[in-house]
Short mmCIF file of C-alpha atoms (C1' of nucleotides) in Angstrom, two decimals:
data_model
loop_
_atom_site.label_atom_id
_atom_site.label_comp_id
_atom_site.label_asym_id
_atom_site.label_seq_id
_atom_site.Cartn_x
_atom_site.Cartn_y
_atom_site.Cartn_z
CA UNK T 1 60.61 -12.81 -31.56
CA UNK T 2 63.86 -14.80 -31.50
CA UNK T 3 63.02 -16.62 -28.27
CA UNK T 4 59.86 -17.96 -29.82
CA UNK T 5 61.84 -19.03 -32.80
CA UNK T 6 64.21 -20.95 -30.53
CA UNK T 7 61.27 -22.44 -28.68
CA UNK T 8 59.91 -23.87 -31.86
CA UNK T 9 63.28 -25.07 -33.06
CA UNK T 10 64.27 -26.94 -29.90
CA UNK T 11 61.01 -28.06 -28.38
CA UNK T 12 58.39 -27.93 -31.10
CA UNK T 13 56.10 -25.72 -29.03
CA UNK T 14 54.75 -22.67 -30.81
CA UNK T 15 54.11 -20.41 -27.84
CA UNK T 16 55.15 -19.98 -24.23
CA UNK T 17 52.96 -20.67 -21.29
CA UNK T 18 52.37 -17.98 -18.76
CA UNK T 19 55.50 -16.91 -16.95
CA UNK T 20 57.97 -18.96 -18.96
CA UNK T 21 59.18 -16.33 -21.37
CA UNK T 22 60.22 -13.74 -18.77
CA UNK T 23 62.12 -16.35 -16.79
CA UNK T 24 63.97 -17.63 -19.83
CA UNK T 25 64.72 -14.13 -21.07
CA UNK T 26 66.37 -13.21 -17.78
CA UNK T 27 68.43 -16.39 -17.71
CA UNK T 28 69.64 -16.04 -21.26
CA UNK T 29 70.76 -12.49 -20.53
CA UNK T 30 72.84 -13.87 -17.69
CA UNK T 31 70.67 -13.05 -14.69
CA UNK T 32 69.97 -15.32 -11.74
CA UNK T 33 66.30 -16.08 -11.27
CA UNK T 34 64.02 -17.28 -8.51
CA UNK T 35 60.84 -18.50 -10.12
CA UNK T 36 57.59 -19.89 -8.95
CA UNK T 37 55.43 -21.77 -11.41
CA UNK T 38 52.46 -23.92 -10.57
CA UNK T 39 53.17 -27.62 -11.00
CA UNK T 40 52.33 -28.77 -14.46
CA UNK T 41 52.88 -25.19 -15.61
CA UNK T 42 55.90 -26.14 -17.65
CA UNK T 43 58.66 -25.76 -15.13
CA UNK T 44 61.15 -27.95 -16.95
CA UNK T 45 60.99 -25.84 -20.09
CA UNK T 46 62.45 -22.98 -18.05
CA UNK T 47 65.80 -24.75 -17.85
CA UNK T 48 65.55 -26.83 -21.01
CA UNK T 49 65.35 -23.99 -23.50
CA UNK T 50 68.12 -21.90 -21.89
CA UNK T 51 70.27 -25.04 -21.89
CA UNK T 52 70.24 -24.86 -25.68
CA UNK T 53 70.77 -21.12 -25.86
CA UNK T 54 73.57 -20.78 -23.32
CA UNK T 55 77.09 -22.08 -23.90
CA UNK T 56 77.97 -25.10 -21.82
CA UNK T 57 76.12 -27.81 -19.95
CA UNK T 58 73.04 -27.34 -17.80
CA UNK T 59 73.45 -28.78 -14.31
CA UNK T 60 70.12 -29.58 -12.72
CA UNK T 61 69.80 -30.33 -9.02
CA UNK T 62 66.87 -32.55 -8.18
CA UNK T 63 65.71 -33.80 -4.77
CA UNK T 64 64.43 -37.26 -5.69
CA UNK T 65 65.89 -40.01 -7.83
CA UNK T 66 62.45 -40.70 -9.25
CA UNK T 67 62.08 -37.08 -10.41
CA UNK T 68 65.51 -37.20 -12.01
CA UNK T 69 64.70 -40.33 -13.92
CA UNK T 70 61.41 -38.82 -15.09
CA UNK T 71 63.15 -35.76 -16.46
CA UNK T 72 65.83 -37.81 -18.17
CA UNK T 73 63.22 -40.05 -19.76
CA UNK T 74 61.25 -37.03 -20.94
CA UNK T 75 64.30 -35.43 -22.56
CA UNK T 76 65.30 -38.66 -24.23
CA UNK T 77 61.80 -39.08 -25.55
CA UNK T 78 62.15 -35.65 -27.13
CA UNK T 79 65.21 -36.89 -28.94
CA UNK T 80 67.89 -35.41 -26.69
CA UNK T 81 70.64 -37.98 -26.24
CA UNK T 82 73.18 -35.99 -24.28
CA UNK T 83 71.52 -36.44 -20.92
CA UNK T 84 72.86 -38.09 -17.81
CA UNK T 85 71.73 -38.53 -14.22
CA UNK T 86 74.80 -38.96 -12.05
CA UNK T 87 73.27 -40.91 -9.21
CA UNK T 88 73.51 -44.20 -7.38
CA UNK T 89 71.70 -46.05 -10.14
CA UNK T 90 75.02 -46.02 -11.98
CA UNK T 91 77.62 -48.56 -10.98
CA UNK T 92 81.22 -47.59 -10.49
CA UNK T 93 82.29 -48.20 -14.05
CA UNK T 94 79.35 -46.38 -15.63
CA UNK T 95 79.96 -43.45 -13.36
CA UNK T 96 83.67 -43.26 -14.20
CA UNK T 97 82.85 -43.37 -17.86
CA UNK T 98 80.24 -40.65 -17.56
CA UNK T 99 82.57 -38.44 -15.55
CA UNK T 100 85.40 -38.82 -18.04
CA UNK T 101 83.24 -37.64 -20.91
CA UNK T 102 81.17 -35.16 -18.96
CA UNK T 103 81.66 -32.41 -21.52
CA UNK T 104 79.63 -34.41 -24.02
CA UNK T 105 76.45 -33.91 -22.05
CA UNK T 106 74.09 -31.00 -22.37
CA UNK T 107 71.96 -31.96 -19.37
CA UNK T 108 73.53 -33.23 -16.15
CA UNK T 109 71.16 -34.22 -13.36
CA UNK T 110 72.49 -34.42 -9.82
CA UNK T 111 71.26 -34.81 -6.26
CA UNK T 112 72.73 -32.24 -3.87
CA UNK T 113 74.62 -35.12 -2.27
CA UNK T 114 76.28 -36.14 -5.53
CA UNK T 115 77.09 -32.54 -6.32
CA UNK T 116 79.13 -32.60 -3.17
CA UNK T 117 81.18 -35.67 -3.94
CA UNK T 118 84.84 -35.12 -4.74
CA UNK T 119 84.81 -36.98 -8.04
CA UNK T 120 81.87 -34.99 -9.35
CA UNK T 121 83.35 -31.68 -8.26
CA UNK T 122 86.61 -32.53 -9.98
CA UNK T 123 84.87 -33.43 -13.22
CA UNK T 124 82.59 -30.40 -13.13
CA UNK T 125 85.57 -28.09 -12.73
CA UNK T 126 86.88 -29.25 -16.06
CA UNK T 127 83.83 -28.53 -18.12
CA UNK T 128 81.92 -25.41 -18.96
CA UNK T 129 78.65 -25.04 -17.09
CA UNK T 130 76.19 -22.69 -18.74
CA UNK T 131 73.30 -22.95 -16.30
CA UNK T 132 72.67 -24.21 -12.79
CA UNK T 133 69.04 -25.06 -12.14
CA UNK T 134 67.71 -26.07 -8.74
CA UNK T 135 64.42 -27.88 -9.14
CA UNK T 136 61.98 -27.92 -6.19
CA UNK T 137 64.14 -25.22 -4.67
CA UNK T 138 62.03 -24.94 -1.53
CA UNK T 139 63.94 -28.05 -0.40
CA UNK T 140 66.88 -25.73 0.29
CA UNK T 141 64.85 -24.06 2.98
CA UNK T 142 62.95 -27.13 4.07
CA UNK T 143 65.82 -29.63 4.32
CA UNK T 144 69.08 -27.74 3.91
CA UNK T 145 69.33 -26.69 7.56
CA UNK T 146 69.16 -30.17 8.99
CA UNK T 147 67.72 -33.23 7.24
CA UNK T 148 69.74 -32.95 4.05
CA UNK T 149 72.51 -30.47 4.80
CA UNK T 150 74.05 -30.92 1.36
CA UNK T 151 71.24 -28.71 0.16
CA UNK T 152 72.89 -25.83 1.97
CA UNK T 153 76.16 -26.35 0.07
CA UNK T 154 74.88 -25.75 -3.45
CA UNK T 155 75.78 -22.09 -3.14
CA UNK T 156 79.40 -23.01 -2.51
CA UNK T 157 79.51 -25.46 -5.38
CA UNK T 158 78.22 -22.73 -7.65
CA UNK T 159 81.54 -20.93 -7.42
CA UNK T 160 83.25 -23.54 -9.56
CA UNK T 161 80.67 -23.12 -12.28
CA UNK T 162 82.16 -19.99 -13.81
CA UNK T 163 79.35 -17.73 -12.63
CA UNK T 164 76.77 -19.50 -14.74
CA UNK T 165 73.32 -18.06 -14.20
CA UNK T 166 71.36 -19.83 -11.52
CA UNK T 167 67.69 -20.71 -11.65
CA UNK T 168 65.77 -21.68 -8.50
CA UNK T 169 62.43 -23.24 -9.41
CA UNK T 170 59.54 -24.13 -7.16
CA UNK T 171 55.76 -24.32 -7.08
CA UNK T 172 55.22 -22.78 -3.66
CA UNK T 173 57.59 -20.11 -2.54
CA UNK T 174 56.51 -18.11 0.45
CA UNK T 175 58.45 -14.91 1.00
CA UNK T 176 60.62 -16.28 3.79
CA UNK T 177 61.43 -19.36 1.74
CA UNK T 178 62.45 -17.12 -1.16
CA UNK T 179 64.86 -15.13 0.98
CA UNK T 180 66.26 -18.34 2.40
CA UNK T 181 66.86 -19.65 -1.13
CA UNK T 182 68.55 -16.44 -2.29
CA UNK T 183 70.83 -16.36 0.70
CA UNK T 184 71.75 -20.02 0.48
CA UNK T 185 72.53 -19.92 -3.24
CA UNK T 186 74.33 -16.57 -2.92
CA UNK T 187 72.12 -14.90 -5.49
CA UNK T 188 71.01 -11.70 -3.72
CA UNK T 189 70.23 -9.88 -6.95
CA UNK T 190 68.23 -12.62 -8.60
CA UNK T 191 65.22 -11.58 -10.62
CA UNK T 192 62.02 -12.80 -8.99
CA UNK T 193 59.11 -14.20 -10.90
CA UNK T 194 56.61 -15.03 -8.20
CA UNK T 195 52.89 -15.31 -7.78
CA UNK T 196 50.68 -14.91 -4.81
CA UNK T 197 50.57 -17.95 -2.52
CA UNK T 198 46.81 -17.59 -2.53
CA UNK T 199 44.84 -20.37 -4.20
CA UNK T 200 41.36 -18.92 -4.55
CA UNK T 201 39.71 -22.15 -5.65
CA UNK T 202 40.74 -23.97 -2.48
CA UNK T 203 38.44 -23.39 0.48
CA UNK T 204 39.98 -24.00 3.89
CA UNK T 205 38.14 -25.56 6.79
CA UNK T 206 39.48 -26.02 10.28
CA UNK T 207 37.27 -28.38 12.23
CA UNK T 208 38.05 -28.55 15.91
CA UNK T 209 37.63 -32.00 17.44
CA UNK T 210 38.39 -33.50 20.81
CA UNK T 211 39.72 -37.01 21.09
CA UNK T 212 40.43 -39.73 18.61
CA UNK T 213 36.93 -41.10 18.45
CA UNK T 214 35.39 -37.84 17.36
CA UNK T 215 38.16 -37.32 14.86
CA UNK T 216 37.65 -40.71 13.27
CA UNK T 217 33.94 -40.04 13.14
CA UNK T 218 34.52 -36.75 11.33
CA UNK T 219 37.01 -38.34 8.99
CA UNK T 220 34.64 -41.07 7.97
CA UNK T 221 31.85 -38.53 7.53
CA UNK T 222 33.93 -36.26 5.32
CA UNK T 223 35.45 -39.02 3.23
CA UNK T 224 32.03 -40.44 2.50
CA UNK T 225 30.50 -37.05 1.73
CA UNK T 226 33.20 -35.20 -0.16
CA UNK T 227 33.63 -35.45 -3.87
CA UNK T 228 36.93 -37.16 -4.63
CA UNK T 229 39.60 -37.93 -5.45
CA UNK T 230 41.11 -37.04 -2.11
CA UNK T 231 44.25 -37.13 -0.05
CA UNK T 232 44.65 -37.62 3.69
CA UNK T 233 47.82 -36.46 5.39
CA UNK T 234 48.82 -37.99 8.68
CA UNK T 235 51.88 -37.81 10.85
CA UNK T 236 52.97 -41.43 11.08
CA UNK T 237 53.45 -44.38 8.81
CA UNK T 238 51.29 -46.60 10.96
CA UNK T 239 48.49 -44.09 10.83
CA UNK T 240 48.39 -44.20 7.04
CA UNK T 241 47.88 -47.95 7.14
CA UNK T 242 45.37 -47.84 9.92
CA UNK T 243 43.28 -45.10 8.37
CA UNK T 244 43.10 -46.77 5.00
CA UNK T 245 41.97 -49.99 6.68
CA UNK T 246 39.46 -48.04 8.79
CA UNK T 247 38.00 -46.30 5.77
CA UNK T 248 37.78 -49.48 3.76
CA UNK T 249 35.81 -50.94 6.62
CA UNK T 250 33.51 -47.94 6.40
CA UNK T 251 32.81 -48.79 2.81
CA UNK T 252 35.32 -46.54 1.05
CA UNK T 253 36.95 -48.93 -1.37
CA UNK T 254 39.66 -47.88 -3.82
CA UNK T 255 41.74 -46.58 -0.94
CA UNK T 256 45.46 -47.08 -0.41
CA UNK T 257 48.24 -45.86 1.84
CA UNK T 258 51.64 -44.43 1.04
CA UNK T 259 54.71 -43.67 3.15
CA UNK T 260 58.49 -43.57 3.01
CA UNK T 261 58.93 -46.99 4.60
CA UNK T 262 57.43 -48.86 1.67
CA UNK T 263 59.24 -50.59 -1.14
CA UNK T 264 60.02 -48.33 -4.06
CA UNK T 265 57.95 -50.39 -6.48
CA UNK T 266 54.97 -50.37 -4.18
CA UNK T 267 55.23 -46.59 -3.86
CA UNK T 268 55.39 -46.17 -7.59
CA UNK T 269 52.43 -48.47 -8.09
CA UNK T 270 50.20 -46.55 -5.68
CA UNK T 271 51.20 -43.22 -7.15
CA UNK T 272 50.52 -44.47 -10.64
CA UNK T 273 47.15 -45.94 -9.75
CA UNK T 274 46.13 -42.71 -8.06
CA UNK T 275 47.20 -40.71 -11.09
CA UNK T 276 45.29 -43.00 -13.41
CA UNK T 277 42.13 -42.67 -11.40
CA UNK T 278 42.14 -46.27 -10.20
CA UNK T 279 42.26 -45.07 -6.60
CA UNK T 280 39.98 -42.46 -5.02
CA UNK T 281 41.90 -41.89 -1.86
CA UNK T 282 45.43 -42.13 -0.54
CA UNK T 283 46.30 -41.95 3.15
CA UNK T 284 49.86 -40.71 3.27
CA UNK T 285 52.69 -39.10 5.17
CA UNK T 286 54.55 -36.09 3.88
CA UNK T 287 56.49 -38.46 1.63
CA UNK T 288 53.65 -38.24 -0.88
CA UNK T 289 53.61 -35.14 -2.99
CA UNK T 290 56.61 -34.10 -5.01
CA UNK T 291 56.26 -35.39 -8.52
CA UNK T 292 52.58 -36.16 -8.11
CA UNK T 293 51.13 -34.28 -10.99
CA UNK T 294 47.42 -34.86 -10.66
CA UNK T 295 45.03 -32.16 -11.77
CA UNK T 296 41.72 -33.21 -10.29
CA UNK T 297 42.33 -33.76 -6.58
CA UNK T 298 39.17 -32.37 -4.98
CA UNK T 299 40.07 -32.42 -1.30
CA UNK T 300 42.97 -32.72 1.12
CA UNK T 301 42.26 -33.67 4.71
CA UNK T 302 44.82 -33.15 7.43
CA UNK T 303 44.19 -35.86 9.97
CA UNK T 304 47.13 -34.48 11.90
CA UNK T 305 48.22 -30.88 11.81
CA UNK T 306 50.95 -29.48 9.63
CA UNK T 307 53.90 -28.13 11.56
CA UNK T 308 54.69 -25.22 9.27
CA UNK T 309 52.71 -22.90 7.06
CA UNK T 310 54.80 -23.52 3.96
CA UNK T 311 54.40 -27.27 4.37
CA UNK T 312 50.66 -26.79 4.83
CA UNK T 313 50.39 -24.70 1.68
CA UNK T 314 52.31 -27.25 -0.28
CA UNK T 315 50.10 -30.07 0.90
CA UNK T 316 46.77 -28.38 0.30
CA UNK T 317 48.16 -26.96 -2.93
CA UNK T 318 48.03 -30.43 -4.45
CA UNK T 319 44.26 -30.03 -4.65
CA UNK T 320 42.42 -28.23 -7.39
CA UNK T 321 45.24 -27.80 -9.87
CA UNK T 322 42.64 -27.85 -12.63
CA UNK T 323 41.30 -24.60 -11.19
CA UNK T 324 38.02 -26.17 -10.16
CA UNK T 325 36.79 -25.87 -6.57
CA UNK T 326 38.52 -27.98 -3.95
CA UNK T 327 38.44 -28.22 -0.17
CA UNK T 328 41.21 -28.37 2.42
CA UNK T 329 40.03 -29.68 5.76
CA UNK T 330 42.03 -29.89 8.96
CA UNK T 331 40.74 -32.03 11.81
CA UNK T 332 42.30 -30.08 14.63
CA UNK T 333 42.68 -31.47 18.12
CA UNK T 334 44.50 -29.18 20.57
CA UNK T 335 46.33 -32.18 21.96
CA UNK T 336 47.92 -32.88 18.58
CA UNK T 337 50.56 -30.24 19.14
CA UNK T 338 52.47 -32.68 21.35
CA UNK T 339 53.64 -34.81 18.45
CA UNK T 340 55.31 -32.08 16.36
CA UNK T 341 56.82 -30.64 19.53
CA UNK T 342 58.31 -34.00 20.30
CA UNK T 343 59.57 -34.38 16.74
CA UNK T 344 61.43 -31.08 16.94
CA UNK T 345 63.08 -32.32 20.11
CA UNK T 346 63.94 -35.71 18.67
CA UNK T 347 65.22 -34.48 15.36
CA UNK T 348 68.43 -33.11 16.86
CA UNK T 349 71.09 -34.70 19.03
CA UNK T 350 70.55 -34.31 22.77
CA UNK T 351 73.18 -32.58 24.87
CA UNK T 352 74.86 -35.68 26.30
CA UNK T 353 74.66 -37.38 22.94
CA UNK T 354 76.54 -34.52 21.33
CA UNK T 355 79.13 -34.54 24.10
CA UNK T 356 79.71 -38.29 23.85
CA UNK T 357 79.94 -38.17 20.07
CA UNK T 358 82.51 -35.38 20.07
CA UNK T 359 84.75 -37.00 22.62
CA UNK T 360 84.68 -40.29 20.74
CA UNK T 361 85.43 -38.35 17.57
CA UNK T 362 88.45 -36.66 19.13
CA UNK T 363 90.01 -39.95 20.09
CA UNK T 364 90.97 -41.21 16.67
CA UNK T 365 91.49 -44.75 17.97
CA UNK T 366 87.99 -45.27 19.26
CA UNK T 367 85.42 -46.28 16.67
CA UNK T 368 82.83 -43.70 15.74
CA UNK T 369 80.04 -43.63 18.24
CA UNK T 370 76.86 -45.00 16.75
CA UNK T 371 74.04 -42.50 16.94
CA UNK T 372 71.03 -41.83 14.79
CA UNK T 373 71.99 -41.15 11.20
CA UNK T 374 70.38 -37.73 10.98
CA UNK T 375 72.00 -36.66 14.25
CA UNK T 376 75.41 -37.76 13.09
CA UNK T 377 75.01 -35.98 9.80
CA UNK T 378 73.95 -32.78 11.49
CA UNK T 379 76.99 -32.81 13.76
CA UNK T 380 79.46 -33.76 11.03
CA UNK T 381 78.05 -31.14 8.71
CA UNK T 382 78.63 -28.36 11.19
CA UNK T 383 82.03 -29.69 12.20
CA UNK T 384 83.20 -28.94 8.67
CA UNK T 385 83.21 -25.25 9.51
CA UNK T 386 84.81 -25.60 12.94
CA UNK T 387 88.17 -27.16 12.18
CA UNK T 388 90.44 -24.98 14.27
CA UNK T 389 88.41 -24.86 17.44
CA UNK T 390 88.90 -26.79 20.66
CA UNK T 391 86.45 -29.50 21.51
CA UNK T 392 84.64 -27.32 24.02
CA UNK T 393 84.28 -24.57 21.45
CA UNK T 394 83.00 -27.01 18.87
CA UNK T 395 80.50 -28.40 21.29
CA UNK T 396 79.32 -24.94 22.21
CA UNK T 397 78.99 -23.89 18.55
CA UNK T 398 76.99 -26.95 17.60
CA UNK T 399 74.80 -26.67 20.66
CA UNK T 400 74.01 -23.12 19.62
CA UNK T 401 73.10 -24.33 16.12
CA UNK T 402 70.78 -26.93 17.56
CA UNK T 403 69.06 -24.37 19.77
CA UNK T 404 68.73 -22.03 16.86
CA UNK T 405 67.08 -24.66 14.67
CA UNK T 406 64.78 -25.87 17.43
CA UNK T 407 63.70 -22.35 18.23
CA UNK T 408 63.09 -21.61 14.59
CA UNK T 409 60.95 -24.70 14.19
CA UNK T 410 59.06 -24.21 17.42
CA UNK T 411 58.28 -20.65 16.44
CA UNK T 412 56.89 -21.78 13.10
CA UNK T 413 54.80 -24.43 14.81
CA UNK T 414 53.42 -21.86 17.24
CA UNK T 415 52.45 -19.57 14.38
CA UNK T 416 50.60 -22.46 12.85
CA UNK T 417 48.80 -23.20 16.11
CA UNK T 418 47.75 -19.57 16.33
CA UNK T 419 46.37 -19.83 12.83
CA UNK T 420 44.43 -22.99 13.64
CA UNK T 421 42.96 -21.48 16.80
CA UNK T 422 41.93 -18.07 15.53
CA UNK T 423 38.50 -17.11 14.23
CA UNK T 424 39.98 -14.63 11.78
CA UNK T 425 39.69 -15.45 8.09
CA UNK T 426 42.13 -18.26 7.32
CA UNK T 427 43.08 -16.88 3.93
CA UNK T 428 43.79 -13.43 5.30
CA UNK T 429 45.83 -15.08 8.04
CA UNK T 430 48.05 -16.83 5.52
CA UNK T 431 48.45 -13.82 3.26
CA UNK T 432 49.32 -11.56 6.16
CA UNK T 433 51.78 -14.06 7.53
CA UNK T 434 53.63 -13.95 4.24
CA UNK T 435 53.42 -10.22 3.88
CA UNK T 436 50.83 -10.09 1.14
CA UNK T 437 47.94 -7.71 1.26
CA UNK T 438 44.49 -8.56 2.57
CA UNK T 439 42.04 -10.01 0.14
CA UNK T 440 38.89 -8.37 -1.11
CA UNK T 441 36.18 -9.86 1.03
CA UNK T 442 33.61 -10.97 -1.51
CA UNK T 443 34.43 -14.67 -1.83
CA UNK T 444 33.25 -15.47 1.65
CA UNK T 445 31.12 -18.31 0.42
CA UNK T 446 34.16 -20.16 -0.88
CA UNK T 447 36.82 -18.82 1.46
CA UNK T 448 37.15 -20.63 4.75
CA UNK T 449 35.41 -21.90 7.84
CA UNK T 450 35.92 -18.53 9.56
CA UNK T 451 34.14 -16.76 6.73
CA UNK T 452 31.29 -19.20 6.88
CA UNK T 453 32.05 -21.17 3.74
CA UNK T 454 29.65 -24.03 3.15
CA UNK T 455 31.37 -27.38 3.20
CA UNK T 456 28.45 -29.17 1.61
CA UNK T 457 29.27 -27.38 -1.61
CA UNK T 458 32.22 -29.79 -1.88
CA UNK T 459 30.15 -32.89 -1.23
CA UNK T 460 29.33 -35.46 -3.84
CA UNK T 461 26.26 -33.94 -5.38
CA UNK T 462 23.08 -35.95 -5.19
CA UNK T 463 21.45 -33.44 -7.50
CA UNK T 464 20.50 -34.09 -11.07
CA UNK T 465 23.05 -33.63 -13.81
CA UNK T 466 21.37 -30.38 -14.79
CA UNK T 467 22.00 -29.02 -11.34
CA UNK T 468 25.58 -30.13 -11.50
CA UNK T 469 25.96 -28.43 -14.81
CA UNK T 470 24.51 -25.20 -13.47
CA UNK T 471 26.83 -25.37 -10.53
CA UNK T 472 29.87 -25.74 -12.69
CA UNK T 473 28.88 -22.85 -14.89
CA UNK T 474 28.27 -20.80 -11.81
CA UNK T 475 31.79 -21.64 -10.79
CA UNK T 476 33.31 -20.59 -14.04
CA UNK T 477 31.96 -17.09 -13.79
CA UNK T 478 32.89 -16.90 -10.15
CA UNK T 479 36.45 -18.03 -10.89
CA UNK T 480 36.82 -15.42 -13.54
CA UNK T 481 36.33 -12.76 -10.90
CA UNK T 482 38.63 -14.50 -8.48
CA UNK T 483 41.59 -14.78 -10.74
CA UNK T 484 41.57 -11.10 -11.43
CA UNK T 485 42.41 -10.64 -7.81
CA UNK T 486 44.94 -13.42 -7.57
CA UNK T 487 47.08 -12.00 -10.36
CA UNK T 488 49.28 -9.55 -8.49
CA UNK T 489 52.79 -10.69 -8.05
CA UNK T 490 54.57 -10.55 -4.75
CA UNK T 491 56.84 -7.54 -4.56
CA UNK T 492 59.83 -7.32 -2.34
CA UNK T 493 59.66 -4.09 -0.38
"C1'" DC K 1 53.64 -36.58 25.07
"C1'" DG K 2 50.32 -40.22 23.37
"C1'" DT K 3 49.28 -44.50 21.15
"C1'" DT K 4 49.98 -49.27 20.57
"C1'" DA K 5 52.02 -53.67 20.97
"C1'" DA K 6 54.25 -56.75 24.06
"C1'" DT K 7 54.85 -58.71 28.37
"C1'" DC K 8 53.54 -59.63 33.08
"C1'" DT K 9 50.48 -60.85 37.01
"C1'" DA K 10 46.70 -62.46 39.56
"C1'" DA K 11 43.77 -65.81 40.67
"C1'" DT K 12 42.65 -69.88 38.91
"C1'" DA K 13 43.00 -72.67 34.26
"C1'" DC K 14 42.08 -69.28 30.19
"C1'" DT K 15 41.23 -64.41 30.44
"C1'" DA K 16 41.15 -59.67 32.19
"C1'" DG K 17 43.65 -55.98 33.77
"C1'" DA K 18 48.06 -53.78 34.66
"C1'" DT K 19 52.62 -52.51 33.69
"C1'" DT K 20 56.27 -51.60 30.53
"C1'" DA K 21 58.73 -50.98 26.25
"C1'" DA K 22 58.80 -49.16 21.71
"C1'" DC K 23 57.76 -46.00 18.38
"C1'" DG K 24 56.65 -41.60 16.09
"C1'" DG K 25 58.86 -37.82 8.89
"C1'" DT K 26 61.21 -36.34 4.88
"C1'" DG K 27 66.24 -39.34 1.11
"C1'" DC K 28 70.54 -39.28 -0.64
"C1'" DT K 29 75.07 -41.96 -0.50
"C1'" DG K 30 82.43 -44.72 -2.35
"C1'" DT K 31 86.56 -43.80 -1.25
"C1'" DA K 32 92.25 -41.92 0.29
"C1'" DT K 33 96.17 -40.85 -4.19
"C1'" DT K 34 99.95 -41.25 -8.08
#
DNA sequence: CGTTAATCTAATACTAGATTAACGGTGCTGTATT
């Protein structure tokens, strides 16, 4: 009906992809929406079309500069000129100019940090905002509490946007992440368009190892056996470099590493080569992922464990986006828990550090005490809400916040450890953890290591092409059955 | 807490072994006012 007409008029598409129409319909009728769409499932259309149908500009919050630039380029390519990304790529003059004629733009891209800057707030107050979209909205839950606190302030900023409908978009929203998002954005009554977190075509294997030597042995075995392309997640930057060198030595060429400490151009190059199929394998930290839209990743190996279930799901979820079988393998060493435990400790200011910082802060003459950037930001962020308190009260309040966050993170880590250690079906474990029902048990063969799935099914086949062909056909029929079961949408009780 | 790189020491001439220090993830960002 009229939505399809608008779709054709503004984008040239003739029909919606699954899930898009309901989301857009809700937004256009003024409702807030939390939506989950698989990557590559046409997420950007969900804010682009409403931007044309609603009065006013669409403000889109994006976590990475690279993602912002991609979106801007895409819109411009489609002939939309009234697009701007208000970020640090603009110099002072360009930014002033853009802010002074902000009402000319239909699409305004912002990082949560820019959204919080005084100049941007002032300019936004003077225009009409028709839609607020938060892309990769799981970042609110993942980063908003500590690493990038500005993510937790989007809800406040929303108040100056004349109650424009709010769209939170993500590819993996577990139920606790969804409630976190709704609370943070102050959209308790948002319509939810969610799918199950289950990915039936990804088989999960947890392989217990003991010691580095055995782990490296297993890694080299799997990388040489599995059908690629693949991805290896590890916990440190140095590890990514070491593993890629190690694997090259073992004869796996076309391997590269990727982490947040590399030059931007180098990062882009690796990502691009991987996307183009010029690389078979990338050893990476958690920096690699968002914006990587590759359909045919066949396996993800965790060389180190993931500290949280939602992070784990996101990382393995990069495999098998084409719907074809893929494998997620964790090389689990009990000793590995020490590193994430330590990270949780180190991420927040220590007690004496907090004390010293606050007393230096109180004395306006002394220069600000130099502490780690993330620690400082955490303290300053929480100080914003504690203006009228004495120093002791402030200290106490922030200490409580730190404890709260550390407990929360430790608890999530422990749940993960339980999941790694148990013999119960891995898939059932995940679904139960997120309050979804248990799965029908007839995919055992392709389910997980606990169900006795056969890892060799994911190996590079040495069979003839005919065999390969048979196997793929076999998979198609099998998948048909699977997706029937993966349809149901998560309901809030 | 565990791994790795850097420095030290001992007994003897260049290297082996021991002790210590450093490091460990994710990314955005100008700013006060007439």
